[in-house]
Short mmCIF file of C-alpha atoms in Angstrom, two decimals:
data_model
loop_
_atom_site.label_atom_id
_atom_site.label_comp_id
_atom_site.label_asym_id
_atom_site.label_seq_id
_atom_site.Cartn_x
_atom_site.Cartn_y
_atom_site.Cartn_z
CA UNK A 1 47.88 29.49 29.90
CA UNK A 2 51.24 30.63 28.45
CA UNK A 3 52.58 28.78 25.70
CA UNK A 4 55.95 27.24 25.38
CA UNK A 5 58.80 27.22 23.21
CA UNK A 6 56.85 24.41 21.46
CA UNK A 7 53.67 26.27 20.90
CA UNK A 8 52.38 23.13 23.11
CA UNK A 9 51.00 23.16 26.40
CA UNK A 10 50.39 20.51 29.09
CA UNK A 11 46.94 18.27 29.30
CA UNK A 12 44.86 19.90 31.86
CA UNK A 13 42.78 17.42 33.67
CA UNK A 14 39.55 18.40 32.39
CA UNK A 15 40.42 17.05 29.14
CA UNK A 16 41.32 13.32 30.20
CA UNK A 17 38.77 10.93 30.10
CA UNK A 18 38.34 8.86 33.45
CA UNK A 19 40.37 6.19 33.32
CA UNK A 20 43.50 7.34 31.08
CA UNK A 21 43.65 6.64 27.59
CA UNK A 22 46.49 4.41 27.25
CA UNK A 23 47.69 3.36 23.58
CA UNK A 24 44.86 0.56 23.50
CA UNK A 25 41.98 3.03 23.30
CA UNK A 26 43.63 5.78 20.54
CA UNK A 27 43.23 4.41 17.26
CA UNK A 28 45.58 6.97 15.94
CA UNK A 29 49.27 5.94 17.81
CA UNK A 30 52.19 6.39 15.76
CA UNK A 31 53.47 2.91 15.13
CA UNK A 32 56.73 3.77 16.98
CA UNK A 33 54.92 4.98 19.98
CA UNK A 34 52.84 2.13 20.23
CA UNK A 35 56.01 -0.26 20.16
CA UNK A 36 57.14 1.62 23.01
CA UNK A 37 53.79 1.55 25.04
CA UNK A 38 53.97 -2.40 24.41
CA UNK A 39 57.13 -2.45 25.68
CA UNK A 40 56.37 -0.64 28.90
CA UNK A 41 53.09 -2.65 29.30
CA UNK A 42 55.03 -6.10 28.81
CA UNK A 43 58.67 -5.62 30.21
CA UNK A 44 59.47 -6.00 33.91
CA UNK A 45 60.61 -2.50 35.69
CA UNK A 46 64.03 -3.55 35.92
CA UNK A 47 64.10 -4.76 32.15
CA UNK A 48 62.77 -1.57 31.02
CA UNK A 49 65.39 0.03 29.90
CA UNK A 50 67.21 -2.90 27.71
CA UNK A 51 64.16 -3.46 26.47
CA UNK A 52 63.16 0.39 25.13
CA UNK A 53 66.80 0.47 23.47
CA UNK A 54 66.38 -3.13 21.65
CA UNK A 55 63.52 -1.33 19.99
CA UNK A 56 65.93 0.61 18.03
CA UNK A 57 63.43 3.54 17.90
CA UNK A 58 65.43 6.34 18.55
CA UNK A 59 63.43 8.59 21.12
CA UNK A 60 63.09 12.27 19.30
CA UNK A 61 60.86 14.95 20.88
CA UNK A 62 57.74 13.79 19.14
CA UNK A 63 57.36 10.35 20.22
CA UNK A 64 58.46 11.04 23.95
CA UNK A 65 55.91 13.57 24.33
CA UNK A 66 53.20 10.70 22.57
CA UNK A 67 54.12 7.97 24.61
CA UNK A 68 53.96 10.30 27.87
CA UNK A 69 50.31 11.25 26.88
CA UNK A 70 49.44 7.83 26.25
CA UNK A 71 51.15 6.78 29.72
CA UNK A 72 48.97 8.88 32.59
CA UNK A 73 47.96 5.80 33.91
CA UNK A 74 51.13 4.22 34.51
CA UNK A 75 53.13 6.77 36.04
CA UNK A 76 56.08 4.42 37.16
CA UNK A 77 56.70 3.37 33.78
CA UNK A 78 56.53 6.63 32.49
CA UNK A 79 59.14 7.79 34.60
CA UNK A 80 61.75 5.02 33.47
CA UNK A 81 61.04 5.60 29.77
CA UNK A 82 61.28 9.35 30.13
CA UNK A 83 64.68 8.57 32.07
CA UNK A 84 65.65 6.52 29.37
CA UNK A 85 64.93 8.75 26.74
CA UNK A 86 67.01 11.66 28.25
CA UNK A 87 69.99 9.42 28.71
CA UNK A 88 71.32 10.84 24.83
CA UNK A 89 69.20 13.62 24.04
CA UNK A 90 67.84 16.42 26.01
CA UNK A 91 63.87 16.41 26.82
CA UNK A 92 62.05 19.70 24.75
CA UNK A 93 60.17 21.96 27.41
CA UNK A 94 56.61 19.88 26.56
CA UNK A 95 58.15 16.82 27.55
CA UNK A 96 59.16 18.04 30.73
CA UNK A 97 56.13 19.87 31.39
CA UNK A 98 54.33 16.37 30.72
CA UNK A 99 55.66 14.54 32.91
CA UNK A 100 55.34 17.08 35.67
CA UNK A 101 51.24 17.04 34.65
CA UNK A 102 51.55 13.44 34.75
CA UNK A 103 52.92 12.92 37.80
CA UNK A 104 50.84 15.89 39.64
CA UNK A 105 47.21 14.05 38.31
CA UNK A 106 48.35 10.82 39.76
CA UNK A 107 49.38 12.53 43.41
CA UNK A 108 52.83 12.15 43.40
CA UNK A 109 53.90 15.73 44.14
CA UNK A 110 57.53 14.46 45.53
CA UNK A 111 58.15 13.13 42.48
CA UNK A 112 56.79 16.39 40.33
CA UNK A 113 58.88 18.57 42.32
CA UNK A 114 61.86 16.61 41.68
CA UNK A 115 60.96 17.62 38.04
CA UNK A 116 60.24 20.49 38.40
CA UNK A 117 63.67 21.28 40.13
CA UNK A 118 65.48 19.77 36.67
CA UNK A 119 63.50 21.65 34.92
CA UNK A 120 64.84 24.87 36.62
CA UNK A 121 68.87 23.26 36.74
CA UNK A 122 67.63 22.57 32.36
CA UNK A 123 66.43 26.04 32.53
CA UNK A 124 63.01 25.31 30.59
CA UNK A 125 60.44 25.92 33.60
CA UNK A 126 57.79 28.26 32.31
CA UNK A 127 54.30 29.26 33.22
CA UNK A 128 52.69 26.70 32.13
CA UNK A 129 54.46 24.35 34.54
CA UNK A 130 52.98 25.74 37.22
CA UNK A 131 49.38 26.11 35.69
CA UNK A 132 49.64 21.93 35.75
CA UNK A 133 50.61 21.93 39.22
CA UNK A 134 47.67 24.14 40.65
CA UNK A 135 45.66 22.22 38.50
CA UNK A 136 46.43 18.93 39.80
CA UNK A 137 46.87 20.22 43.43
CA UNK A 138 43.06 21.84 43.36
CA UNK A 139 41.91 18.19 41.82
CA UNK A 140 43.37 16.40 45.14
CA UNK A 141 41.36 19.34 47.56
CA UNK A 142 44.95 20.79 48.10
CA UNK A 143 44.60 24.14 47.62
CA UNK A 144 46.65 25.53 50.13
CA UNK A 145 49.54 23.66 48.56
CA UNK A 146 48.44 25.33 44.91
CA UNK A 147 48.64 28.71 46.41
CA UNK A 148 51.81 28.44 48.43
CA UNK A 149 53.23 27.01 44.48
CA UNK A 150 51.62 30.11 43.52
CA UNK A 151 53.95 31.86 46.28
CA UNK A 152 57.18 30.32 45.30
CA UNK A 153 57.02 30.67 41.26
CA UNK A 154 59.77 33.53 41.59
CA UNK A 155 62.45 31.60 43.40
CA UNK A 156 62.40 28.82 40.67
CA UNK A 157 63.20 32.19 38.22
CA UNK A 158 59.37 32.48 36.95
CA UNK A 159 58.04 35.48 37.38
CA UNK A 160 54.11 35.27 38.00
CA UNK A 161 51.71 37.50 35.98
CA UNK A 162 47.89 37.85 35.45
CA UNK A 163 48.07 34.36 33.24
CA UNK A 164 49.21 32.32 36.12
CA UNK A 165 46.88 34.27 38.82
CA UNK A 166 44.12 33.40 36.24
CA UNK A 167 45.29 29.96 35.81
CA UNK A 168 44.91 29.54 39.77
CA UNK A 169 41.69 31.45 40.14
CA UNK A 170 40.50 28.79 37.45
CA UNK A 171 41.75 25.69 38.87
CA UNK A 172 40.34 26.30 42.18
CA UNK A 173 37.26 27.38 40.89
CA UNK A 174 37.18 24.57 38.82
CA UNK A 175 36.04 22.27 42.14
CA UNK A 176 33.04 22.52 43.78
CA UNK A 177 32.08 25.49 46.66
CA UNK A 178 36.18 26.80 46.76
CA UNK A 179 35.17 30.21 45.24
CA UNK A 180 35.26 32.07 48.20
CA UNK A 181 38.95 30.54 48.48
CA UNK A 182 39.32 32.21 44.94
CA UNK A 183 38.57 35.54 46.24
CA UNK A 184 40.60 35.19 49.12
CA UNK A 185 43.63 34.71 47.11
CA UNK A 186 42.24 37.20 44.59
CA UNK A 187 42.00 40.41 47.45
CA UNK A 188 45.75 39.39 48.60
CA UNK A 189 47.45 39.48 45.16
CA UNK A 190 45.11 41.93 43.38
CA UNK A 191 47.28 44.38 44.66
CA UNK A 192 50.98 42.97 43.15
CA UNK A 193 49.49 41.91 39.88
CA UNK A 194 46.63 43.90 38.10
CA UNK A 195 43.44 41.48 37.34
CA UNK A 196 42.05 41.61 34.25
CA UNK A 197 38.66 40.85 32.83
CA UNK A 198 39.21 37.40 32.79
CA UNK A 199 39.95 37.55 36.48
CA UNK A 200 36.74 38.73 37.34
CA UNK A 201 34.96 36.48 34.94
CA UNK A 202 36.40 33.12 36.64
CA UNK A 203 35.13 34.93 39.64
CA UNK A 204 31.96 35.04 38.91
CA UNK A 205 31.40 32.21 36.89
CA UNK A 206 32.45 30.55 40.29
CA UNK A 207 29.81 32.39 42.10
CA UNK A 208 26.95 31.66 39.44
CA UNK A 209 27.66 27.78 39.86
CA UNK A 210 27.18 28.52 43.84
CA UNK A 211 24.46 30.40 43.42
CA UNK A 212 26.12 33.00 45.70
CA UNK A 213 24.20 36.56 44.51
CA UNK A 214 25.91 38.86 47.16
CA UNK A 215 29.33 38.08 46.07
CA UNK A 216 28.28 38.64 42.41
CA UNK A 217 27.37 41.73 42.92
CA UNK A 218 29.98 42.83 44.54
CA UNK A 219 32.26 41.39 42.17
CA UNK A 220 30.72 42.71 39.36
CA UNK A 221 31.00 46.11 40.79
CA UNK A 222 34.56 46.16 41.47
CA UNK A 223 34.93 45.00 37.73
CA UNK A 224 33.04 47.88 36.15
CA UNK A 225 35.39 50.12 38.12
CA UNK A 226 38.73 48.47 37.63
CA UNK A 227 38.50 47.14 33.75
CA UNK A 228 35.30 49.30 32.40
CA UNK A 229 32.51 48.03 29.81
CA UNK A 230 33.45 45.75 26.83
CA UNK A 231 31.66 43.69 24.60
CA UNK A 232 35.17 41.55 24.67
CA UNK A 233 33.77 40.54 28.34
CA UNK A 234 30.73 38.84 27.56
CA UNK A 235 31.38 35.73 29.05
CA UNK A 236 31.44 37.55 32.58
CA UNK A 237 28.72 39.66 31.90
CA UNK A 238 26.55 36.27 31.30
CA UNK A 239 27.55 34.66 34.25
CA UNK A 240 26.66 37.69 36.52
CA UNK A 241 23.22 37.72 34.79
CA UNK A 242 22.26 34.25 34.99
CA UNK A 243 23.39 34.37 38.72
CA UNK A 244 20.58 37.14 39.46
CA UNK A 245 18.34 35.22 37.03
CA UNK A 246 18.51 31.82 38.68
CA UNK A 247 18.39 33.56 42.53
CA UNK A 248 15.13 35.23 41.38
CA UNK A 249 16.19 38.79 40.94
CA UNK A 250 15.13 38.78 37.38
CA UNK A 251 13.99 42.48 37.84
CA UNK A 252 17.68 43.84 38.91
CA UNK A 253 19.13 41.65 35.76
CA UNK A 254 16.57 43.57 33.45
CA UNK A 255 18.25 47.09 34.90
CA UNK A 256 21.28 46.36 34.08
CA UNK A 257 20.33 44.73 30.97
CA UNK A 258 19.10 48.32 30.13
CA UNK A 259 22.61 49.76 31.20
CA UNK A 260 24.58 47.24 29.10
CA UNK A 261 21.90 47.94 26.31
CA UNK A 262 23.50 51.46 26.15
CA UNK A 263 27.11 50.62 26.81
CA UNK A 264 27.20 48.32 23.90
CA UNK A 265 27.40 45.41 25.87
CA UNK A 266 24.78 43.42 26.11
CA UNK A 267 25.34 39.21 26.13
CA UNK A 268 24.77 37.39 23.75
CA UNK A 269 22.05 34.55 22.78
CA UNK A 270 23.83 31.94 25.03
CA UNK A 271 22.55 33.82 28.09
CA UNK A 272 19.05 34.75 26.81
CA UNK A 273 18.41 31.35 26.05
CA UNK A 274 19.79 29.92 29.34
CA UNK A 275 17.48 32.52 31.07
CA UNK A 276 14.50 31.46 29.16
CA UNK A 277 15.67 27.68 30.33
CA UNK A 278 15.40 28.69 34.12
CA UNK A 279 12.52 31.17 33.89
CA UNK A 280 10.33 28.41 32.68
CA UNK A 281 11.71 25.97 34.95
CA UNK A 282 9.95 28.67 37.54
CA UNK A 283 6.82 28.68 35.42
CA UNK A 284 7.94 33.23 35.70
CA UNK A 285 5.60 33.85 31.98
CA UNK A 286 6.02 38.04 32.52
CA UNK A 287 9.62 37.97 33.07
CA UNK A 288 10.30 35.88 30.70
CA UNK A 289 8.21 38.18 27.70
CA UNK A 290 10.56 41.39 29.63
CA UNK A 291 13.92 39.56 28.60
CA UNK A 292 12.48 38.79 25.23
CA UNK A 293 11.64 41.29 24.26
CA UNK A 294 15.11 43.23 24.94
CA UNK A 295 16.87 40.13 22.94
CA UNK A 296 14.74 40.88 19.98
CA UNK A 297 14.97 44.50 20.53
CA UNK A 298 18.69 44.68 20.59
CA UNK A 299 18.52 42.67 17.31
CA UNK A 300 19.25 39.15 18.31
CA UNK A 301 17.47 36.45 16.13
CA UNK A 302 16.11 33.63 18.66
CA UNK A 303 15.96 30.45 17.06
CA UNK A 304 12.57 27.72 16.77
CA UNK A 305 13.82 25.59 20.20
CA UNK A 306 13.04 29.33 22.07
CA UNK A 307 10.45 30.33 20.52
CA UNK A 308 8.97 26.85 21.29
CA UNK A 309 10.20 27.25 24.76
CA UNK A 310 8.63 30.96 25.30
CA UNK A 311 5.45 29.83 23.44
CA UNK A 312 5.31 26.28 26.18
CA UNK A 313 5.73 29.09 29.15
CA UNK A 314 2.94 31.21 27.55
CA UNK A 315 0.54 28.72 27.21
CA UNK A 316 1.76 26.71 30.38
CA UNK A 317 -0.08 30.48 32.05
CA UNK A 318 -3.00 30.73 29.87
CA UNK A 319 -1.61 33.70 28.14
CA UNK A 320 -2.85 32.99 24.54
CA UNK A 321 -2.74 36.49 23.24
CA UNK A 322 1.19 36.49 23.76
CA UNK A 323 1.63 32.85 22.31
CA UNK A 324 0.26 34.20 19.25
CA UNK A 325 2.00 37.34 18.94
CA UNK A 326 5.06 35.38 19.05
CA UNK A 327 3.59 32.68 16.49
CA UNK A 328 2.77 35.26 13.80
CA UNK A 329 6.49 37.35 14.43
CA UNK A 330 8.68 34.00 14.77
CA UNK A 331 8.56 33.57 10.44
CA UNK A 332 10.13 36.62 10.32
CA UNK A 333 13.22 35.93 11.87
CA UNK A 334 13.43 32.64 10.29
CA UNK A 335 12.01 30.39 12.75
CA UNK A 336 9.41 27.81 11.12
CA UNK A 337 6.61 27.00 13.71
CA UNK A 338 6.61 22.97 13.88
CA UNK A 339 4.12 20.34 15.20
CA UNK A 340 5.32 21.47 18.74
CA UNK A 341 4.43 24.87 18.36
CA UNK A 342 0.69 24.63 16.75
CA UNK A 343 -0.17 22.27 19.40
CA UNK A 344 0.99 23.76 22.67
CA UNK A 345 -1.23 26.48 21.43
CA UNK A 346 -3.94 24.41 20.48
CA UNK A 347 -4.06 23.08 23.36
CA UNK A 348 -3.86 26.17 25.26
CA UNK A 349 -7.46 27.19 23.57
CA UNK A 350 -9.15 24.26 24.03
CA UNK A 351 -8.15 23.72 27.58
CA UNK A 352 -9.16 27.40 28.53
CA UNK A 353 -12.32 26.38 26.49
CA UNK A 354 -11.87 29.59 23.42
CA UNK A 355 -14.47 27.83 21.12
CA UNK A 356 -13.93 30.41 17.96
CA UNK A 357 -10.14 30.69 18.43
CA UNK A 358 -9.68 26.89 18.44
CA UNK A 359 -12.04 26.05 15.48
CA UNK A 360 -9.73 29.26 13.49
CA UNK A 361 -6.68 27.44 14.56
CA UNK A 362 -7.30 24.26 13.81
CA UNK A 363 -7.75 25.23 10.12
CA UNK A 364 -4.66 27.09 10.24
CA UNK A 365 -2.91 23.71 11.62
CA UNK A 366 -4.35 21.30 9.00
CA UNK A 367 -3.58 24.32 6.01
CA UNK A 368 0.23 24.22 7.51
CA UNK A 369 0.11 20.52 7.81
CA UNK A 370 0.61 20.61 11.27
CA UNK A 371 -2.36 18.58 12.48
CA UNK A 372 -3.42 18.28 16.41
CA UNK A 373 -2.20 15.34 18.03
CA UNK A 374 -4.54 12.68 18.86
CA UNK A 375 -4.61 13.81 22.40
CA UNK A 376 -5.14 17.11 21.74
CA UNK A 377 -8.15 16.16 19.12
CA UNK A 378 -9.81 14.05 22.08
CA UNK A 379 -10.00 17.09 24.27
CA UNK A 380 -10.93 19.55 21.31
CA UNK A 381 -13.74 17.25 20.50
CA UNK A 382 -15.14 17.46 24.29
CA UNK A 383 -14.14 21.06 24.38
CA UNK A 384 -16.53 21.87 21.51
CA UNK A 385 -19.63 20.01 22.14
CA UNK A 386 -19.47 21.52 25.72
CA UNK A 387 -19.58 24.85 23.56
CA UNK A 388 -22.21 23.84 21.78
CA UNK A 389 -20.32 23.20 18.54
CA UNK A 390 -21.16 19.70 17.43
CA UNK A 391 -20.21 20.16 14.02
CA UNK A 392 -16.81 21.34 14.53
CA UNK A 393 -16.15 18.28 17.01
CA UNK A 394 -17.44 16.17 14.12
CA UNK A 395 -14.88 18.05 11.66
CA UNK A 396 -12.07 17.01 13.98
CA UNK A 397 -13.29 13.39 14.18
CA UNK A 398 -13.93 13.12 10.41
CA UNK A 399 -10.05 15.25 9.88
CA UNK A 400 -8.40 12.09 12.39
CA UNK A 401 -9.72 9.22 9.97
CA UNK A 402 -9.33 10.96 7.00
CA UNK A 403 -5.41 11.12 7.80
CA UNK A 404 -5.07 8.07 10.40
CA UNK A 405 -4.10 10.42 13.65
CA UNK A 406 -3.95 7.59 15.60
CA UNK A 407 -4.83 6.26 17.55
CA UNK A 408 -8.25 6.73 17.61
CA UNK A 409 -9.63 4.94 20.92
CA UNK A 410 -9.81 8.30 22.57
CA UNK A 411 -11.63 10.36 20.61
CA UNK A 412 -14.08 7.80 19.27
CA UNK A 413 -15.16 7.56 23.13
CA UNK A 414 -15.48 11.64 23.38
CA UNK A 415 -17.60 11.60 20.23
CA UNK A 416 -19.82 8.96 21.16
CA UNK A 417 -20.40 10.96 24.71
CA UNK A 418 -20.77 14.14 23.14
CA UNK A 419 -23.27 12.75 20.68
CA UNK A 420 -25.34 10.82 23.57
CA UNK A 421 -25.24 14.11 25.81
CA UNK A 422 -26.85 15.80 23.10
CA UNK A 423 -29.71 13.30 21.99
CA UNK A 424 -28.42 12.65 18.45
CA UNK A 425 -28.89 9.17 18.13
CA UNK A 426 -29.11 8.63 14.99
CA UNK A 427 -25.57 9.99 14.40
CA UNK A 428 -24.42 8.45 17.17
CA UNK A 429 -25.44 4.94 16.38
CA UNK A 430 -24.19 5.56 12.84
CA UNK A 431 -20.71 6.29 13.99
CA UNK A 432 -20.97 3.56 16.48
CA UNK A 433 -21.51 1.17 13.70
CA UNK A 434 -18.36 2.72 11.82
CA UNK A 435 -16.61 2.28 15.20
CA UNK A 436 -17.12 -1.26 15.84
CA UNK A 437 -16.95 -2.13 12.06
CA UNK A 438 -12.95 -1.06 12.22
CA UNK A 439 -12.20 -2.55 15.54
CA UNK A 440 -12.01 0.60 17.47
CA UNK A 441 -12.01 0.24 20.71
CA UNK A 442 -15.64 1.39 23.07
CA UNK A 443 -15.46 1.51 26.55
CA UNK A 444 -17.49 -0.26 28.58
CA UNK A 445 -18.28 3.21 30.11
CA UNK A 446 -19.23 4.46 27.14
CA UNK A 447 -21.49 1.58 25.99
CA UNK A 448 -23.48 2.24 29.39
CA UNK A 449 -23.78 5.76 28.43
CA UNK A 450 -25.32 4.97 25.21
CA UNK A 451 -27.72 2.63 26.38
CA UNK A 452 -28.81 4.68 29.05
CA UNK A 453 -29.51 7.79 26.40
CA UNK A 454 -31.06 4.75 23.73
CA UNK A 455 -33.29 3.14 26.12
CA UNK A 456 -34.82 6.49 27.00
CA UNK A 457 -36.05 6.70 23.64
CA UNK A 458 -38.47 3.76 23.61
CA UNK A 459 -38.60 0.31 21.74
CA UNK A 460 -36.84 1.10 18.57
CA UNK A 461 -34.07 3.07 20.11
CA UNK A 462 -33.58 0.06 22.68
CA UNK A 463 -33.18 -2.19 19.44
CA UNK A 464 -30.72 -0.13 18.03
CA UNK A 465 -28.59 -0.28 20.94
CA UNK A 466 -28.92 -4.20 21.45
CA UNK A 467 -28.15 -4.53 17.99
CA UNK A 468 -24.52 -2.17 18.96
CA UNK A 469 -24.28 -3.69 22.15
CA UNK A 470 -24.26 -7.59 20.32
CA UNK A 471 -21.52 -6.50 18.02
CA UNK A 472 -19.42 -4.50 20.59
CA UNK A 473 -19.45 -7.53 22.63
CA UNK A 474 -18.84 -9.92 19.39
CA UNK A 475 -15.40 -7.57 18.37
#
């Protein structure tokens, strides 16, 4: 957007809250403007005028151009106090283009063109006039009307250049599914004024939020051939990318990931992290280690939310050996595994049932103080006396009370199965007691388990269990 004589610019719609901030909701109103804004809010229309001068605030630049921001929502009064604040001093080029945003975002062009035709008689109309009028024309769905203002900038004495065509491009981009609107105002004018990179950038950021991979390309193409390779055009570089990521064509993003690798111009962590976002979302695992590995390659330090994510997608597809490889490289650029980390990978070996690799990592978890969560510890437990590791299941059960991972209900149930399954009743009753002794929860499914294996075992092992079964039923 050009700047004015003021170095100020007018509010684009994007950056008003829905509805208007008036003087009620900004704590930080000048004390003169917020007289004023009183005044408008209280005073009839045809009162308005006495009423502003019996203020006695003399309207300079400054507090005009406050009030007007403060007034979007009342565009009638607006227009009498900006009326009666040019009645002895002339309105600075912000002021004017202010009111002409203010008017255009509440729909009443007539009106805005009147301004905008005293603002060519006060000779202040600039650029950035018209950037506020496409803009509020493309909010309404009246983009015909922004182009043909686009069309007319030279008879009002502004000559258009690359920062209004942009400005345009933007604003009509801005609304949902117009980008093929864009580009048809974009082929007609490319011709008179020369795009630059940020031309083709709105472009395709248009055509990544559509999804449209065609026009992309094609855009992308003409760019490489009319402005050449930058790194100064990253931001259009990441939108082309992510638009071939999220249409599946990760394979044609890595190639030219390997061509901007030797032009010097390859994006930034923004995109690799929003790729890693939507390649997980697609559960793609071997893409996903392609892209990472020409971010880390290229020298770009990924941070512990993406290694977490890249480790989730690993495991989420079995691929321990990969999850791994990533845990042991992530401390050297700086990026702590957490509690996250240790037990999507945990659970990764116990659920694809890796007896030895889970009993190793659980010792590295408890030795990083990153212990299992109590979910994960239910399922290890199972895992490992269905791999004929008793002792190690016992290890986790003993670790969980030891250091209250609660809660416990789960696991006490697993261990009390485990133990039955494998005849070992004298350890099972034993930890039953314990069990029942701290009110943890047994199921009733799990108390018919154990008398099933107890009564098996003839008179005494029936007693034991009546004995558990009494106090179970007593807690």
């Amino acid at each position: 957007m050009a700047e004015n004589p003021n170095n100020k610019a007018p509010i684009q719609p994007s950056q008003l809250p829905e509805p208007f901030p008036t003087y009620l909701q900004n704590p930080h109103v000048s004390a003169r403007a917020r007289m004023l804004c009183e005044t408008l809010a209280r005073v009839p229309p045809q009162e308005v005028e006495t009423a502003l001068s019996s203020t006695g605030i003399e309207p300079v630049s400054e507090i005009v151009e406050e009030v007007l921001k403060l007034s979007y929502g009342s565009p009638a009064a607006a227009v009498k106090f900006f009326r009666w604040a040019g009645l002895n001093r002339k309105h600075s080029a912000y002021a004017w283009n202010l009111m002409v945003d203010l008017l255009g975002k509440n729909k009443l062009f007539e009106q805005m063109w009147d301004a905008i035709r005293s603002m060519k008689q006060e000779g202040v109309l600039q650029v950035a006039t018209f950037v506020s009028v496409f803009g509020s024309y493309c909010s309404a769905g009246r983009f015909n009307e922004a182009i043909m203002t686009f069309d007319v900038m030279e008879k009002y004495g502004v000559t258009p250049n690359v920062v209004a065509v942009n400005s345009l491009l933007s604003a009509i981009c801005r609304e949902d599914n117009q980008t093929l609107v864009a580009l048809e105002f974009f082929e007609r004018i490319k011709t008179k004024i020369a795009p630059d990179a940020d031309s083709f950038a709105i472009l395709l950021e248009g055509w990544e939020k559509e999804g449209n991979v065609a026009k992309a390309n094609n855009t992308f193409g003409e760019m490489v051939i009319r402005v050449g390779w930058s790194p100064q055009n990253m931001s259009a570089y990441d939108a082309f990318l992510t638009t071939l990521v999220c249409g599946s064509q990760v394979d044609e993003a890595i190639k030219f990931l390997q061509v901007m690798t030797g032009k010097n111009c390859l994006p930034g962590l923004k995109f690799f992290s929003n790729a890693l976002d939507i390649l997980t979302k697609q559960n793609d695992s071997a893409h996903a280690v392609l892209l990472w590995d020409i971010m880390v390659g290229s020298g770009l330090v990924p941070n512990l939310i993406m290694y977490n994510a890249i480790i989730g997608l690993l495991c989420n597809n079995n691929d321990t050996d990969n999850a791994l490889r990533y845990l042991d490289e992530m401390v050297l650029y700086g990026a702590f595994p957490d509690s996250l980390t240790y037990n999507m990978i945990f659970h990764c070996l116990v659920n694809n049932k890796k007896v030895r690799e889970a009993s190793k990592f659980f010792f590295e978890m408890i030795k990083n103080e990153w212990p299992p969560t109590h979910s994960n510890c239910a399922a290890a437990i199972t895992m490992f006396f269905d791999g004929d590791d008793p002792e190690m299941a016992i290890e986790i059960w003993n670790y969980m009370v030891k250091n209250r991972v609660l809660p416990l209900e789960e696991s006490a149930n697993v261990l009390l199965i485990g133990l039955s399954n494998m005849g070992r009743l004298k350890e099972l009753r034993r930890f039953a007691e314990y069990m029942l002794d701290r009110r943890i929860n047994i199921d009733e499914s799990t108390m018919t388990k154990l008398k099933h294996v107890f009564y098996k075992e003839g008179r005494s092992a029936r007693d034991s269990y009546d004995s558990l079964s009494r106090k179970w039923r007593s807690s």
